[in-house]
Coordinates of C-alpha atoms in Angstrom, one line a residue:
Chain A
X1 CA 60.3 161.5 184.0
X2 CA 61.8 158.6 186.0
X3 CA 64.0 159.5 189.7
X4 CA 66.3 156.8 191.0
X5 CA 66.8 157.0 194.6
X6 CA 69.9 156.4 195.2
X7 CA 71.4 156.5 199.1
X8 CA 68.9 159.6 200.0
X9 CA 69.8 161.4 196.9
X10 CA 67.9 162.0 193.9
X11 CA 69.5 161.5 190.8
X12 CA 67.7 162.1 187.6
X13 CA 68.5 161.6 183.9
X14 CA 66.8 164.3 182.3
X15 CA 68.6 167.4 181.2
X16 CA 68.2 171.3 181.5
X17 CA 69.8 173.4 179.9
X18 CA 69.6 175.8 182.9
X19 CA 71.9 173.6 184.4
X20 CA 74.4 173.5 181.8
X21 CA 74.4 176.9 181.3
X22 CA 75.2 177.2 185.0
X23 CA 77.7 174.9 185.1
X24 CA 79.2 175.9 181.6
X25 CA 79.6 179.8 182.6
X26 CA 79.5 181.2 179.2
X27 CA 79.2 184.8 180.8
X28 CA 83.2 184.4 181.7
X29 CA 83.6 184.8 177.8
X30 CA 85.4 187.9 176.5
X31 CA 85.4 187.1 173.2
X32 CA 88.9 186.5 172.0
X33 CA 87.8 184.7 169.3
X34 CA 90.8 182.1 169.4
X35 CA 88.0 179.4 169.6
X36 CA 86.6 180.5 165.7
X37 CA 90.2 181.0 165.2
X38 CA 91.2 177.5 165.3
X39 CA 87.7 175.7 164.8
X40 CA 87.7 173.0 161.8
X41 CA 84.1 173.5 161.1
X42 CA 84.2 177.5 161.2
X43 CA 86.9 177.1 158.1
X44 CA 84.0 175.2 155.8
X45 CA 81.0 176.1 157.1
X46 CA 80.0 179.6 156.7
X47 CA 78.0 180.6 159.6
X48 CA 79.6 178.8 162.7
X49 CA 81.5 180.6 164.5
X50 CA 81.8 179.2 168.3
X51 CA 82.4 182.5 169.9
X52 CA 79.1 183.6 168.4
X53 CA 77.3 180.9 169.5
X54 CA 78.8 181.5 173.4
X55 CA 78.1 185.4 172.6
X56 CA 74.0 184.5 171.8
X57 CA 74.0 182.0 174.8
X58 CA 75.5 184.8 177.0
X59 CA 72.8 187.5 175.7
X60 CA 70.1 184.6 176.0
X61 CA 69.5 183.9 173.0
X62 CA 69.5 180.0 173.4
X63 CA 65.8 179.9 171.8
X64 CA 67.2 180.9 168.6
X65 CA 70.0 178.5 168.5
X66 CA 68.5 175.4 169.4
X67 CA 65.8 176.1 166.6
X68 CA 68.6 176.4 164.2
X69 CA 70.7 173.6 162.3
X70 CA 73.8 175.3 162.8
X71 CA 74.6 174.0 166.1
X72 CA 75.2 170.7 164.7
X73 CA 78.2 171.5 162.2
X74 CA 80.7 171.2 165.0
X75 CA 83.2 168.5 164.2
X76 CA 84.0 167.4 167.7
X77 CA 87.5 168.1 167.3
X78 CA 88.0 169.8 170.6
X79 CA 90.5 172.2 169.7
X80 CA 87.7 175.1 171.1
X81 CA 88.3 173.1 174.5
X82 CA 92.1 173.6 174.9
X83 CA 92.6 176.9 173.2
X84 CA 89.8 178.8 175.8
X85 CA 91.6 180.9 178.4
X86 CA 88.8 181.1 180.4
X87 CA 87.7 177.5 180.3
X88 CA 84.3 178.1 179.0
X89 CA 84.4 175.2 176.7
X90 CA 82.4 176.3 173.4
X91 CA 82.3 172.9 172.5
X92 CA 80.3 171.6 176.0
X93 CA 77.8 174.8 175.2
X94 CA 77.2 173.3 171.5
X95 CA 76.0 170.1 172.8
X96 CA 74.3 171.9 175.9
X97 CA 72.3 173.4 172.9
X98 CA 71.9 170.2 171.0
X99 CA 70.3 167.8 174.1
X100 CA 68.1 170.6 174.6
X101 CA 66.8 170.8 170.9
X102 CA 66.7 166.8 171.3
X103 CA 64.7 167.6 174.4
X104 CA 62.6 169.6 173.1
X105 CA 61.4 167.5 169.9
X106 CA 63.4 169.1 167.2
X107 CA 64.3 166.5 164.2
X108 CA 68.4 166.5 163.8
X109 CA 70.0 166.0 160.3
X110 CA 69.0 162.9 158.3
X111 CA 72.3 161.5 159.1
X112 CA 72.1 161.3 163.3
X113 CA 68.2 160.2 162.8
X114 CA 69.7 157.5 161.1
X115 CA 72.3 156.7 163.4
X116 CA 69.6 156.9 166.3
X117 CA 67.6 154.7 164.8
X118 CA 70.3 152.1 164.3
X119 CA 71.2 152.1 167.5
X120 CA 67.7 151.8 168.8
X121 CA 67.2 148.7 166.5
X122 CA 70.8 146.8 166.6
X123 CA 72.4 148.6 169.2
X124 CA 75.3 150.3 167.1
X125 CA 75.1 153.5 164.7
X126 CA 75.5 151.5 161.6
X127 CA 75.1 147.8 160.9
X128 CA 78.5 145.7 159.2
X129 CA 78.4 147.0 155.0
X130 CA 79.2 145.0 152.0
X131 CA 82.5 147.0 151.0
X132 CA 83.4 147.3 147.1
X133 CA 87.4 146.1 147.0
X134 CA 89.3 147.5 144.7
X135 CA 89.6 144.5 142.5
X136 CA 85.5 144.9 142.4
X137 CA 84.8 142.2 144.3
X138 CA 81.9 143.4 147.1
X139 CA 83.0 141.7 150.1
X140 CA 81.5 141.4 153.6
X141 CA 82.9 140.3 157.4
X142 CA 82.1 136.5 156.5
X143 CA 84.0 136.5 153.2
X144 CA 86.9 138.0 155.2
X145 CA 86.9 135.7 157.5
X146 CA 86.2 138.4 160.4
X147 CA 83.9 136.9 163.1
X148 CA 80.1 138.1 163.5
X149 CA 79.4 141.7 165.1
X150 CA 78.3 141.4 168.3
X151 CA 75.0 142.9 169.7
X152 CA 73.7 143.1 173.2
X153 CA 72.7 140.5 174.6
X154 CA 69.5 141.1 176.4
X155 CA 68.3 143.8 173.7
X156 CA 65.0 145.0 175.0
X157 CA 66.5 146.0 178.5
X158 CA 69.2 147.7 176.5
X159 CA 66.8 149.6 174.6
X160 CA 64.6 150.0 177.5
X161 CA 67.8 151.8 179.2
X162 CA 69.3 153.7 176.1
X163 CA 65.0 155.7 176.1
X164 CA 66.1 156.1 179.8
X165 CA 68.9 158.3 179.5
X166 CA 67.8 160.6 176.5
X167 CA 66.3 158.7 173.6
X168 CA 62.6 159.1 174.4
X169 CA 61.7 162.1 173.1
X170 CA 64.0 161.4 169.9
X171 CA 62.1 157.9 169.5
X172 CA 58.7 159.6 169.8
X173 CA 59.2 162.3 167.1
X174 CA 61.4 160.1 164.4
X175 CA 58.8 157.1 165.0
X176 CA 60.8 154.0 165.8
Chain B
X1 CA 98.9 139.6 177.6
X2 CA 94.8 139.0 176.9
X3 CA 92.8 141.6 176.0
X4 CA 89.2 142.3 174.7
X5 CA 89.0 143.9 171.3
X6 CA 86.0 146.5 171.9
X7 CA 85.9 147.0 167.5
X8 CA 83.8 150.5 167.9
X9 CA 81.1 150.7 164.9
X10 CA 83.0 152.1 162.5
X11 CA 86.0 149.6 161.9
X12 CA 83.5 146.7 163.2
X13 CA 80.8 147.9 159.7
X14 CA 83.0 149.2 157.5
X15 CA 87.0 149.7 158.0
X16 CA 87.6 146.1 157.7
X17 CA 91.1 146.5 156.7
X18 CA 91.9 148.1 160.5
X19 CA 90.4 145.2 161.8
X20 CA 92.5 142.3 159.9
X21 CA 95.7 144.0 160.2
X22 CA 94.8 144.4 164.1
X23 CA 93.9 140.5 164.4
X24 CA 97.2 139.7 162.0
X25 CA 99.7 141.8 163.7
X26 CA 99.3 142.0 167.5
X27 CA 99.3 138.0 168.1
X28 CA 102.9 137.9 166.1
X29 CA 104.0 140.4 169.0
X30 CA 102.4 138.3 171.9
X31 CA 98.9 140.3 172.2
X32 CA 96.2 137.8 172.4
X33 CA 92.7 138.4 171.3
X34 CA 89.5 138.0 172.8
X35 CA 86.3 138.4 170.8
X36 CA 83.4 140.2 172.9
X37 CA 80.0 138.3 172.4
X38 CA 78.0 141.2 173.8
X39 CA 79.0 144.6 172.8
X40 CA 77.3 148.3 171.9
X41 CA 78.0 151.6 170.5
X42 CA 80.4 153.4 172.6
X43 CA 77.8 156.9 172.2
X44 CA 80.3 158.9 170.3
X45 CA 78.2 160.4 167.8
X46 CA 75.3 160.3 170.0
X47 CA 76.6 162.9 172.5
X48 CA 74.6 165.4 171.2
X49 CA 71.3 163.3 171.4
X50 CA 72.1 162.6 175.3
X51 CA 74.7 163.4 177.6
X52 CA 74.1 160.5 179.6
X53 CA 73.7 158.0 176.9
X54 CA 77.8 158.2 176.7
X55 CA 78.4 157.1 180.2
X56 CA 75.7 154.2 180.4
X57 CA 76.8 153.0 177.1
X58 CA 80.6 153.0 178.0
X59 CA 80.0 151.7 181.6
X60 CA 78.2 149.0 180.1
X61 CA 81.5 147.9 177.8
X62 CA 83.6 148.4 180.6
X63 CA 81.5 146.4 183.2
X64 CA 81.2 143.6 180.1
X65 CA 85.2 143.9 180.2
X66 CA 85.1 143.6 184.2
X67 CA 82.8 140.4 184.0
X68 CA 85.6 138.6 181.9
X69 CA 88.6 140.1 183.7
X70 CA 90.0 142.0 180.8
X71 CA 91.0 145.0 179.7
X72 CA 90.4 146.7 176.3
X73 CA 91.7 147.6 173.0
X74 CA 89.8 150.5 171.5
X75 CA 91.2 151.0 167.9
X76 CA 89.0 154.0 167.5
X77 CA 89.7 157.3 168.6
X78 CA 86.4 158.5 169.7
X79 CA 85.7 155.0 171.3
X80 CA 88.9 155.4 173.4
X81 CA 88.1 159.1 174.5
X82 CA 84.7 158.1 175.5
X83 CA 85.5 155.7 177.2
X84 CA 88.4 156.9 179.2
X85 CA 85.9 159.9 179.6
X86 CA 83.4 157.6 181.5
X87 CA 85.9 156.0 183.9
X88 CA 87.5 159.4 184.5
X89 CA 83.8 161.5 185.2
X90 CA 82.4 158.1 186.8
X91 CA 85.2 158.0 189.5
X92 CA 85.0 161.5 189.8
X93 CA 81.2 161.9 190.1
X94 CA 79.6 158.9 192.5
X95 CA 76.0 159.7 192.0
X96 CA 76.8 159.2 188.7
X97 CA 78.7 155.8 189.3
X98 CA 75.9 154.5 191.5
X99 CA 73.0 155.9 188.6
X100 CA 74.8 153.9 186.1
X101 CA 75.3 151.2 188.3
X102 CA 71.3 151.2 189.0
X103 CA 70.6 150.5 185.1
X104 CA 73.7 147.9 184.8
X105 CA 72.1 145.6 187.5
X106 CA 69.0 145.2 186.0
X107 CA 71.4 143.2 183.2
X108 CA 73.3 141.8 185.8
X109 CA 76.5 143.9 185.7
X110 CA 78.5 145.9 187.7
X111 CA 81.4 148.4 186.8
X112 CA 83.8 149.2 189.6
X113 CA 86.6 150.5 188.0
X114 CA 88.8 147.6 187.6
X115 CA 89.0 147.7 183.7
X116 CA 91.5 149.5 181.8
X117 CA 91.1 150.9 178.4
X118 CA 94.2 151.0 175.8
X119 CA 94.6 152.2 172.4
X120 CA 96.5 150.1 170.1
X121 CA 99.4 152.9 169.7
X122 CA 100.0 152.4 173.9
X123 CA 99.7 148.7 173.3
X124 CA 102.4 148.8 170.1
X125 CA 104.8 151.7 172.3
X126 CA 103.9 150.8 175.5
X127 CA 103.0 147.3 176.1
X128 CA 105.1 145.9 173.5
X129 CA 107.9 148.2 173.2
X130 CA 110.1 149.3 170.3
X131 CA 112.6 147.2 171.0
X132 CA 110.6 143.8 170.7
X133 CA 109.0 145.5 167.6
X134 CA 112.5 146.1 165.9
X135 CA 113.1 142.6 167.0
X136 CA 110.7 141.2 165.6
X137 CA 110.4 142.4 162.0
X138 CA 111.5 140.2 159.3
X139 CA 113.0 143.3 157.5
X140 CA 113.2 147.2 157.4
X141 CA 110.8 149.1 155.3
X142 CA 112.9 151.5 152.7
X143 CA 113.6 155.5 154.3
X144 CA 110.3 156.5 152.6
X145 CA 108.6 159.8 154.3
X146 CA 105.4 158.9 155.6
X147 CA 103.4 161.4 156.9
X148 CA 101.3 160.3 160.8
X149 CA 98.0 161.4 161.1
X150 CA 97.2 160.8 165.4
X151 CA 93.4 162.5 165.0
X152 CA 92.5 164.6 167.4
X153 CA 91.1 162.3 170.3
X154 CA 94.6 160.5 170.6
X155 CA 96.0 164.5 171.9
X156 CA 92.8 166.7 173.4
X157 CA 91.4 167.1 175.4
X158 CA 94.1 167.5 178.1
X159 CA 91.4 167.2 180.7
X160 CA 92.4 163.6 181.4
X161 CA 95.3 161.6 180.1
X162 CA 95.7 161.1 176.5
X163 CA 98.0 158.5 175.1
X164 CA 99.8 161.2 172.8
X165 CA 100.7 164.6 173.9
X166 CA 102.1 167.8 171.7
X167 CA 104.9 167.9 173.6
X168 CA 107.2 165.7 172.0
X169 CA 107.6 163.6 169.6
X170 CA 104.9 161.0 168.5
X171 CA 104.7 157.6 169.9
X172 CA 103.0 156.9 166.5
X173 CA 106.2 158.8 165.0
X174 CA 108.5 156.7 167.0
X175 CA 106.7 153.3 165.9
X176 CA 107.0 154.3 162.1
X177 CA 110.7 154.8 162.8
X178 CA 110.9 151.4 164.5
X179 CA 110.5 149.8 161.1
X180 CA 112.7 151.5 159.1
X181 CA 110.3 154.4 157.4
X182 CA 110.7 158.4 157.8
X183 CA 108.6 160.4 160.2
X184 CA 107.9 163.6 158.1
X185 CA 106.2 166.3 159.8
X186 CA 103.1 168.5 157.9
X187 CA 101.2 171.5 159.4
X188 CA 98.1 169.6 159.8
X189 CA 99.6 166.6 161.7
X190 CA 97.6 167.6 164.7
X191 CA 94.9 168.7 163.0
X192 CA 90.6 167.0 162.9
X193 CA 90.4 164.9 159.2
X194 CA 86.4 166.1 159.3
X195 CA 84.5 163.5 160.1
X196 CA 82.5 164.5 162.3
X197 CA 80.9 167.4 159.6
X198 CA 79.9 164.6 157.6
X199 CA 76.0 164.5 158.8
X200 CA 76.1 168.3 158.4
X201 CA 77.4 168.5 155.5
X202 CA 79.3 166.0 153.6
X203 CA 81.0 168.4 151.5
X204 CA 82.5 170.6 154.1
X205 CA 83.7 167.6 155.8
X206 CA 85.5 166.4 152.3
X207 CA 86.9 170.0 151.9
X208 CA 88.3 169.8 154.8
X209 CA 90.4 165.8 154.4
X210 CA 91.3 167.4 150.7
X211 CA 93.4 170.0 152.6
X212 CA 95.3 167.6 154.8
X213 CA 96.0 165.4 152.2
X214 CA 97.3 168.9 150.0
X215 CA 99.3 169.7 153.0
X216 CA 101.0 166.5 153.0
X217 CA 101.7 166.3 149.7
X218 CA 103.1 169.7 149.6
X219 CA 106.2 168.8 152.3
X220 CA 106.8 165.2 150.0
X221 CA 105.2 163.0 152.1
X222 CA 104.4 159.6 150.0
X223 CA 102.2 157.8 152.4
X224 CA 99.5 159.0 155.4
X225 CA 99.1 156.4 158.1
X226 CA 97.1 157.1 161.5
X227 CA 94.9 154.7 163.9
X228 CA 91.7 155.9 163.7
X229 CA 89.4 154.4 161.6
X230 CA 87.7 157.8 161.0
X231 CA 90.6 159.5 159.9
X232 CA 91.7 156.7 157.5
X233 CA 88.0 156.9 156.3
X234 CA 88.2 160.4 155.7
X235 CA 91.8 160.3 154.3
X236 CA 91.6 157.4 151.8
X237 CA 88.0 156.7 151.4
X238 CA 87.2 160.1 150.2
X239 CA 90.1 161.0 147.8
X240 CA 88.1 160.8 145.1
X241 CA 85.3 162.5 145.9
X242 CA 87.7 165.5 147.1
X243 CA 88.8 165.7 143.9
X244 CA 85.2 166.3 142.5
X245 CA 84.7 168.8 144.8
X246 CA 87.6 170.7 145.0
X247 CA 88.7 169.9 141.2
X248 CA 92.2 169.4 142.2
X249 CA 93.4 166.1 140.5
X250 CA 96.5 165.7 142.3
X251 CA 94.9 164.5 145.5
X252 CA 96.4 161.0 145.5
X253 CA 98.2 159.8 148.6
X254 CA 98.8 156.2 149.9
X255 CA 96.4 156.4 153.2
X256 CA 96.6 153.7 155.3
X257 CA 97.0 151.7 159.0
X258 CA 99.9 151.7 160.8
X259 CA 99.4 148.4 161.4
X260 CA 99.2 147.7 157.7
X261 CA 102.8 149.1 157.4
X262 CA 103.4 146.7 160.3
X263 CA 102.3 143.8 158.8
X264 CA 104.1 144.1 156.2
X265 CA 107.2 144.9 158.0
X266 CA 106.5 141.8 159.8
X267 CA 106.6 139.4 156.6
X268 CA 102.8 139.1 156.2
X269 CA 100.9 139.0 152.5
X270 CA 98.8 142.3 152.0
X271 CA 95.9 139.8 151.2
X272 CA 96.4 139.2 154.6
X273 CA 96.2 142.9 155.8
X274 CA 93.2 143.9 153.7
X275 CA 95.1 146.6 151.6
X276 CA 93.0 146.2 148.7
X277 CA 90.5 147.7 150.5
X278 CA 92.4 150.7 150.8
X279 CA 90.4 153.2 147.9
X280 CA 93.5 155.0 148.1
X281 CA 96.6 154.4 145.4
X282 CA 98.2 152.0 148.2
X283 CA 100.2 149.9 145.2
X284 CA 102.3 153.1 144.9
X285 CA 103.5 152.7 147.8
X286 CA 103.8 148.3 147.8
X287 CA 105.7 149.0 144.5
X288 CA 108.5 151.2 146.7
X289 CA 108.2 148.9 149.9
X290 CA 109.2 146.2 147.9
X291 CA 112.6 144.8 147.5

């Protein structure tokens, strides 16, 4: 775990979910549902519901949730963020529940490995695709005419600083 | 006015046609553009890997910006948000500023605060203006409805300023007006196109584009156009894999950038504005544009 000392105070990247969950207040819930009510994921995805998820964090059953995939079916639309009357902010609690798994070794879906990896290795989630036109012709950023993606610069202090703030434990269990 | 074109990684690796529509259109209107030689993921999708990695990522664009004394065009939704996000919680939150700060020196950069982020609809409604717009346009598109599709990081969170609000008409409603097309409303105008559910699972995420595009098509729209490059992913990219999964064949809507339609308001070839990119029936809708 790495400190920086900063003007007498201590400042630390590493996340707890204690915090959060002190910060986040999901006890203020009443369950009103309206979050679930207007959710986009809760409509295709059969078992999230984000009052259910604020419900188990509430009754402590954060164990459960950060073991299961379901946490990371929310589409990040934020609609859970505006529609709470008590400002609890399902979303925030979701991805409260998803550092934590991150924290605590759990493998995400193929797709975010992927992305993590990426970024790890060009410094964006996905590098520039050929793309099929539709007169079949595959065509990539040269052939268009687009100039070259830019990376960063100094790459192994970038990397160096993206482990820093919460890729360690990823890179250790997906094996970058 | 000069700004820096932060791309984002989605229209930067795949949505090319965003990206030569942006460089075609904005310098006719007197927006110059500046190509960033150094540049990283803005952390949108990683948020749930790290709630830091976010702010350091988007301090570091913003401190890039600062060190060229320019401000940025985001075309991308969740690039914008996070980024707005980062100067908003930074300023708010100086331990977190300074923290930041501490990583950004070791690269030899430095984020104050000075650099502004813009998304191209404030820099089409705002900075430009409607009026230079109507100005400017070598002719009026015929009164076709076209459907707007903001996505939902141009509106929420209300937390901090958005550049579109609910209240009120669209500035993206007003700028399809300025060139001559209809603003038709549909009950999932404000609505998430389901991006984001595509690591979960891809077919909920396609489920959920086949009903906007249903919707819209229901209330006669005969075009979708939004800025995002997720939602025009989602909207035109995936129409036929909706209709796989849902077995509905009359999913088949024009989707496509505003600043396509701009472009070709403004006289330009749709070579020039990558529309054959488009996976969506976008030749519909040139064969009714065209006088």
């Amino acid at each position: 775990m790495l400190f920086y000392l900063i003007g007498g105070w201590i400042f630390t990247f590493k996340f707890s979910l204690e915090d959060a969950v002190k910060e986040l207040r999901p006890q203020l819930c009443y369950q009103c549902m309206k979050c679930s009510s207007g959710c986009t994921a809760a409509k295709v995805v059969n078992n999230y519901r984000p009052h259910e998820i604020v419900a188990l964090v509430k009754a402590g059953y954060s164990d459960e949730l950060i073991n299961s995939d379901v946490i990371w079916a929310c589409s990040v639309c934020l609609k859970c963020v505006e529609y709470c009357p008590q400002r609890v902010s399902p979303f925030e609690v979701v991805m409260a529940l998803r550092n934590e798994s991150i924290a605590r070794g759990r493998v995400p879906p193929k797709s975010f490995v992927e992305m993590a990896k990426s970024v790890l290795k060009v410094g964006h989630i996905q590098e520039p695709m050929y793309i099929m036109s539709k007169d079949f012709e595959e065509v990539s950023r040269m052939e268009l005419g687009l100039p070259e993606m830019p990376k960063p610069k100094d790459f192994e202090k970038f990397k160096q600083h993206v482990l820093l703030v919460g890729f360690e434990k990823l890179k250790e269990v997906i094996r970058v | 006015m000069k700004f820096l074109l932060y791309l984002g990684c989605t229209t930067a690796t795949k949505q090319y046609g965003y990206e030569l529509s942006l460089r075609a259109t904005l310098p006719l209107l007197g927006v110059e553009l500046e190509h960033p030689k150094d540049m990283n993921c803005c952390g949108v999708p990683m948020k749930g890997i790290s709630k830091f990695y976010p702010y350091y990522a988007c301090a570091r664009i913003m401190a890039l910006a600062e060190s060229q004394g320019l401000d940025i065009i985001a075309p991308c939704n969740g690039c914008h948000l996070n980024l707005t996000e980062t100067i908003y919680k930074l300023k708010l939150n100086p331990l977190l500023m300074s923290a930041v700060n501490e990583l950004l020196k070791e690269e030899g950069l430095k984020y104050t605060g000075k650099a502004m982020v813009y998304h191209p609809v404030e820099i089409l409604h705002d900075k430009i203006g409607i009026e230079k717009i109507t100005s400017s346009i070598k002719r009026k598109l015929p009164e076709i409805p076209v459907s707007s599709h903001p996505g939902c990081h141009l509106i929420r969170p209300t937390e901090f300023p958005r550049p579109e609000t609910r209240d009120g008409p669209l500035k993206l409603d007003r700028l399809i007006e300025a060139i001559g097309l209809k603003a038709r409303d549909y009950p999932e105008k404000y609505e998430c196109c389901g991006a984001a559910i595509l690591p979960y699972s891809p077919e909920a995420a396609i489920k959920t584009a086949a009903f906007r595009i249903k919707r819209a098509l229901a209330v006669g729209s005969k075009a979708i156009t939004s800025l995002c490059p997720y939602c025009i992913d989602m909207l035109d990219g995936k129409q036929d894999a909706a209709k796989t999964i849902t077995g509905d064949q009359n999913i088949s809507i024009p989707a496509l950038y505003y600043t396509q339609l701009l472009g070709l308001a403004l006289g330009l070839d749709e070579k020039e504005l990558g529309m054959s990119l488009n996976m969506s029936p976008v030749e519909v809708l040139l064969e009714e544009v065209k006088v």
